[in-house]
Amino acid sequence: MAINIAIDGPAGAGKSTIAKTVSKELGYIYVDTGALYRTVGLNVLRQGKDTKNEADVVPTLEGLNVSLRFVNGEQRVFLGDEDVSEAIRQNEVSMAASNVSAIPKVREFLFGLQRDIAEKNNCIMDGRDIGTVVLPNAQIKIYLTASAQARADRRYKELTEKGQEVNYDNILKEIELRDYQDTHREIAPLKKADDAVLVDTTELDLNGSIEYMLKVIKERL
Ligand code: DC
């Protein structure tokens, strides 16, 4: 049986950066499920439709082909034949993904794909509802979080280091808005599974967070 590690938590808590390193160390694949919601959101944006409007979004799912491929353990996400791994990282796609993710048909559409990968592979899968809905039987569950300020600080630093001109208050507001949307939606809201280990990285740097996660996981494997 494949070993599944579920990591959930809010945007910007460092899930993907930490999970990437930890999964390499363990020899597992790393599955970033946010990329799937981002791809659905990107597709809706490209069609000039409203990502918040169910009647706009649901018809875009018909015949839609979203898939993941793993190249040297690295995930790439495809919209049909197009590799959209970079395109989905544009800022406007973040809110679009959060918007479409509140629509039950979208979650249904992506459910089987996630389950299938987890059944066949030892993996670390991250998202918002992995420990609660997608993989309720995962052997290890972690809820990774940090204060909204700490997450905004990191994001601000990351973007300014890339040379982008950004406004700190806007970043913080966007993080708070996305947290609110993701935790308050009716379907599969972001929340800690009862049996998840809480890891708070507010006071930890990246290396500290990785070490701590590895310790938590190795103790339980
Ligand atoms: O992890 P991320 O920031 O790339 O995710 C983008 C959005 O997708 C997030 O705001 C909520 C949604 N999402 C979700 O609803 N369920 C998941 N398992 C992963 C992401």
XYZ file of C-alpha atoms and ligand atoms in Angstrom:
241
model
C 0.000 0.000 0.000
C 1.242 3.459 -0.842
C 2.211 5.781 1.986
C 0.364 9.096 1.917
C 1.285 12.210 3.837
C -1.377 14.941 3.793
C -0.374 18.546 4.371
C -3.051 21.207 4.622
C -2.900 24.835 5.584
C -3.522 28.404 4.460
C -1.916 30.168 1.501
C 1.700 31.151 2.039
C 2.450 28.920 5.018
C 5.329 27.386 3.052
C 3.592 24.099 2.295
C 5.000 23.658 -1.177
C 8.571 24.796 -0.447
C 8.789 22.575 2.609
C 6.983 19.612 1.061
C 9.224 19.675 -2.023
C 12.385 19.313 0.042
C 10.919 16.792 2.455
C 9.538 14.597 -0.338
C 12.951 14.496 -2.062
C 14.530 13.446 1.219
C 11.968 10.629 1.588
C 11.956 9.630 -2.090
C 8.221 10.362 -2.415
C 6.520 12.354 -5.134
C 5.168 15.730 -4.164
C 1.649 16.585 -5.334
C 0.568 20.226 -5.204
C -3.218 20.092 -5.524
C -3.550 23.897 -5.572
C -2.109 23.697 -9.107
C -5.230 21.805 -10.204
C -7.613 24.492 -8.925
C -5.330 27.130 -10.446
C -5.543 25.382 -13.832
C -9.341 25.310 -13.729
C -9.279 28.999 -12.704
C -6.846 29.922 -15.472
C -9.046 28.229 -18.047
C -12.096 30.201 -16.855
C -10.131 33.480 -16.960
C -8.913 32.737 -20.466
C -12.481 32.276 -21.585
C -13.295 35.709 -20.184
C -15.784 34.292 -17.720
C -16.529 35.106 -14.082
C -14.636 32.737 -11.747
C -17.137 33.399 -8.954
C -20.191 32.523 -11.018
C -21.142 28.844 -10.920
C -23.205 29.139 -14.111
C -20.104 30.477 -15.890
C -17.644 27.997 -14.421
C -19.475 24.652 -14.591
C -19.784 24.546 -18.429
C -15.984 25.054 -18.722
C -15.496 21.655 -17.060
C -17.104 19.795 -19.920
C -14.418 18.020 -21.925
C -11.735 19.780 -19.858
C -8.534 17.802 -19.533
C -6.371 18.673 -16.521
C -3.509 16.325 -15.747
C -0.319 16.059 -13.750
C 2.956 14.629 -14.978
C 6.050 14.007 -12.916
C 9.417 14.767 -14.494
C 12.362 13.765 -12.243
C 9.948 13.855 -9.313
C 8.863 17.417 -10.211
C 5.206 18.028 -10.875
C 4.089 19.685 -14.112
C 0.455 20.549 -14.676
C -1.225 20.345 -18.082
C -4.292 21.985 -19.536
C -4.911 19.663 -22.474
C -1.468 19.429 -24.108
C -0.245 22.755 -22.772
C 2.143 22.843 -19.826
C 0.663 25.653 -17.696
C 2.950 25.171 -14.675
C 4.271 28.727 -14.987
C 1.103 30.433 -16.255
C -0.866 29.371 -13.162
C 1.525 31.287 -10.889
C 0.373 34.700 -12.078
C -1.100 36.682 -9.251
C -4.633 36.968 -10.657
C -4.839 33.184 -10.920
C -4.567 32.837 -7.106
C -7.907 34.519 -6.464
C -9.446 32.765 -9.499
C -8.395 29.398 -8.020
C -9.848 30.269 -4.634
C -13.085 31.360 -6.339
C -13.587 28.246 -8.476
C -12.571 25.974 -5.587
C -15.750 26.938 -3.714
C -17.884 25.388 -6.478
C -18.827 21.758 -5.646
C -18.691 20.562 -9.289
C -15.102 21.795 -9.561
C -14.065 19.854 -6.452
C -15.866 16.762 -7.746
C -14.133 17.134 -11.090
C -10.654 17.109 -9.477
C -11.313 14.532 -6.776
C -10.662 11.296 -8.699
C -7.403 12.533 -10.142
C -6.005 13.273 -6.674
C -7.198 9.968 -5.212
C -5.750 8.023 -8.098
C -2.260 9.463 -7.728
C -2.272 8.842 -3.974
C -3.357 5.234 -4.399
C -0.513 4.475 -6.758
C 2.368 6.466 -5.271
C 4.095 7.165 -1.998
C 3.423 10.863 -1.865
C 3.195 14.062 0.051
C 0.041 15.789 -1.105
C -0.681 19.356 -0.124
C -3.817 21.445 -0.309
C -6.707 22.568 1.870
C -8.853 19.437 2.265
C -6.395 16.583 1.806
C -6.482 15.267 5.387
C -10.190 15.946 5.800
C -11.746 14.928 2.452
C -9.385 13.646 -0.249
C -7.235 11.295 1.851
C -8.996 10.816 5.191
C -6.964 7.625 5.686
C -3.553 9.185 5.060
C -0.978 7.641 7.399
C 0.337 11.066 8.421
C -1.540 14.369 8.452
C -0.034 17.747 9.099
C -1.702 21.115 9.409
C 0.916 23.689 8.513
C 0.250 27.278 9.408
C 1.798 30.627 10.320
C 0.341 34.009 11.264
C -1.044 36.086 8.371
C 1.647 38.717 9.069
C 4.474 36.184 8.915
C 3.092 34.851 5.627
C 2.721 38.338 4.175
C 6.300 39.212 5.268
C 7.668 36.154 3.438
C 5.657 36.835 0.302
C 6.724 40.499 0.309
C 10.371 39.502 0.632
C 10.086 36.867 -2.093
C 8.506 39.281 -4.585
C 10.816 42.239 -3.849
C 13.822 39.932 -4.206
C 12.488 39.057 -7.658
C 12.515 42.776 -8.410
C 8.747 43.217 -8.398
C 7.246 46.368 -6.980
C 4.672 45.347 -4.443
C 2.680 46.899 -1.656
C 2.856 45.109 1.696
C -0.648 46.080 2.805
C -2.145 44.719 -0.392
C -0.325 41.420 0.058
C -1.561 41.097 3.629
C -5.121 41.974 2.602
C -5.086 39.409 -0.173
C -3.809 36.708 2.164
C -6.529 37.537 4.691
C -9.210 37.534 2.025
C -8.096 34.181 0.629
C -7.910 32.708 4.176
C -11.438 33.905 4.796
C -12.775 32.458 1.539
C -10.969 29.144 1.944
C -12.066 28.600 5.552
C -15.649 29.810 5.169
C -16.833 28.062 2.012
C -19.546 25.477 2.474
C -17.794 22.639 0.721
C -14.558 21.136 2.037
C -13.414 24.282 3.859
C -9.849 24.576 5.027
C -9.635 23.172 8.540
C -7.338 21.032 10.600
C -8.300 17.343 10.594
C -8.818 16.063 14.148
C -5.912 13.661 13.764
C -3.530 16.150 12.091
C -0.358 17.360 13.802
C -0.303 21.149 14.066
C 2.934 22.741 12.836
C 3.160 26.513 13.271
C 6.094 28.078 11.421
C 5.522 31.702 12.505
C 8.750 31.698 14.523
C 10.723 29.354 12.265
C 12.815 30.110 9.182
C 12.712 27.824 6.158
C 15.485 25.479 7.306
C 13.991 25.284 10.774
C 10.586 24.457 9.289
C 12.018 21.716 7.074
C 13.930 20.135 9.957
C 10.894 20.227 12.171
C 8.664 18.673 9.509
C 11.151 15.896 8.854
C 11.262 15.155 12.559
C 7.461 15.050 12.841
C 7.204 12.738 9.814
C 10.073 10.392 10.678
C 8.741 9.906 14.200
C 5.499 8.656 12.685
C 6.665 6.597 9.703
O -2.275 26.151 -2.677
P -2.618 27.281 -3.658
O -2.476 28.637 -3.047
O -1.919 27.128 -4.955
O -4.191 27.061 -3.942
C -4.948 27.949 -4.737
C -6.409 27.905 -4.293
O -6.984 26.624 -4.597
C -6.650 28.090 -2.799
O -6.866 29.458 -2.477
C -7.848 27.250 -2.502
C -7.869 26.214 -3.574
N -7.498 24.867 -3.123
C -8.503 24.097 -2.577
O -9.627 24.560 -2.430
N -8.248 22.806 -2.215
C -7.022 22.279 -2.346
N -6.804 21.009 -1.987
C -5.969 23.072 -2.876
C -6.239 24.374 -3.240
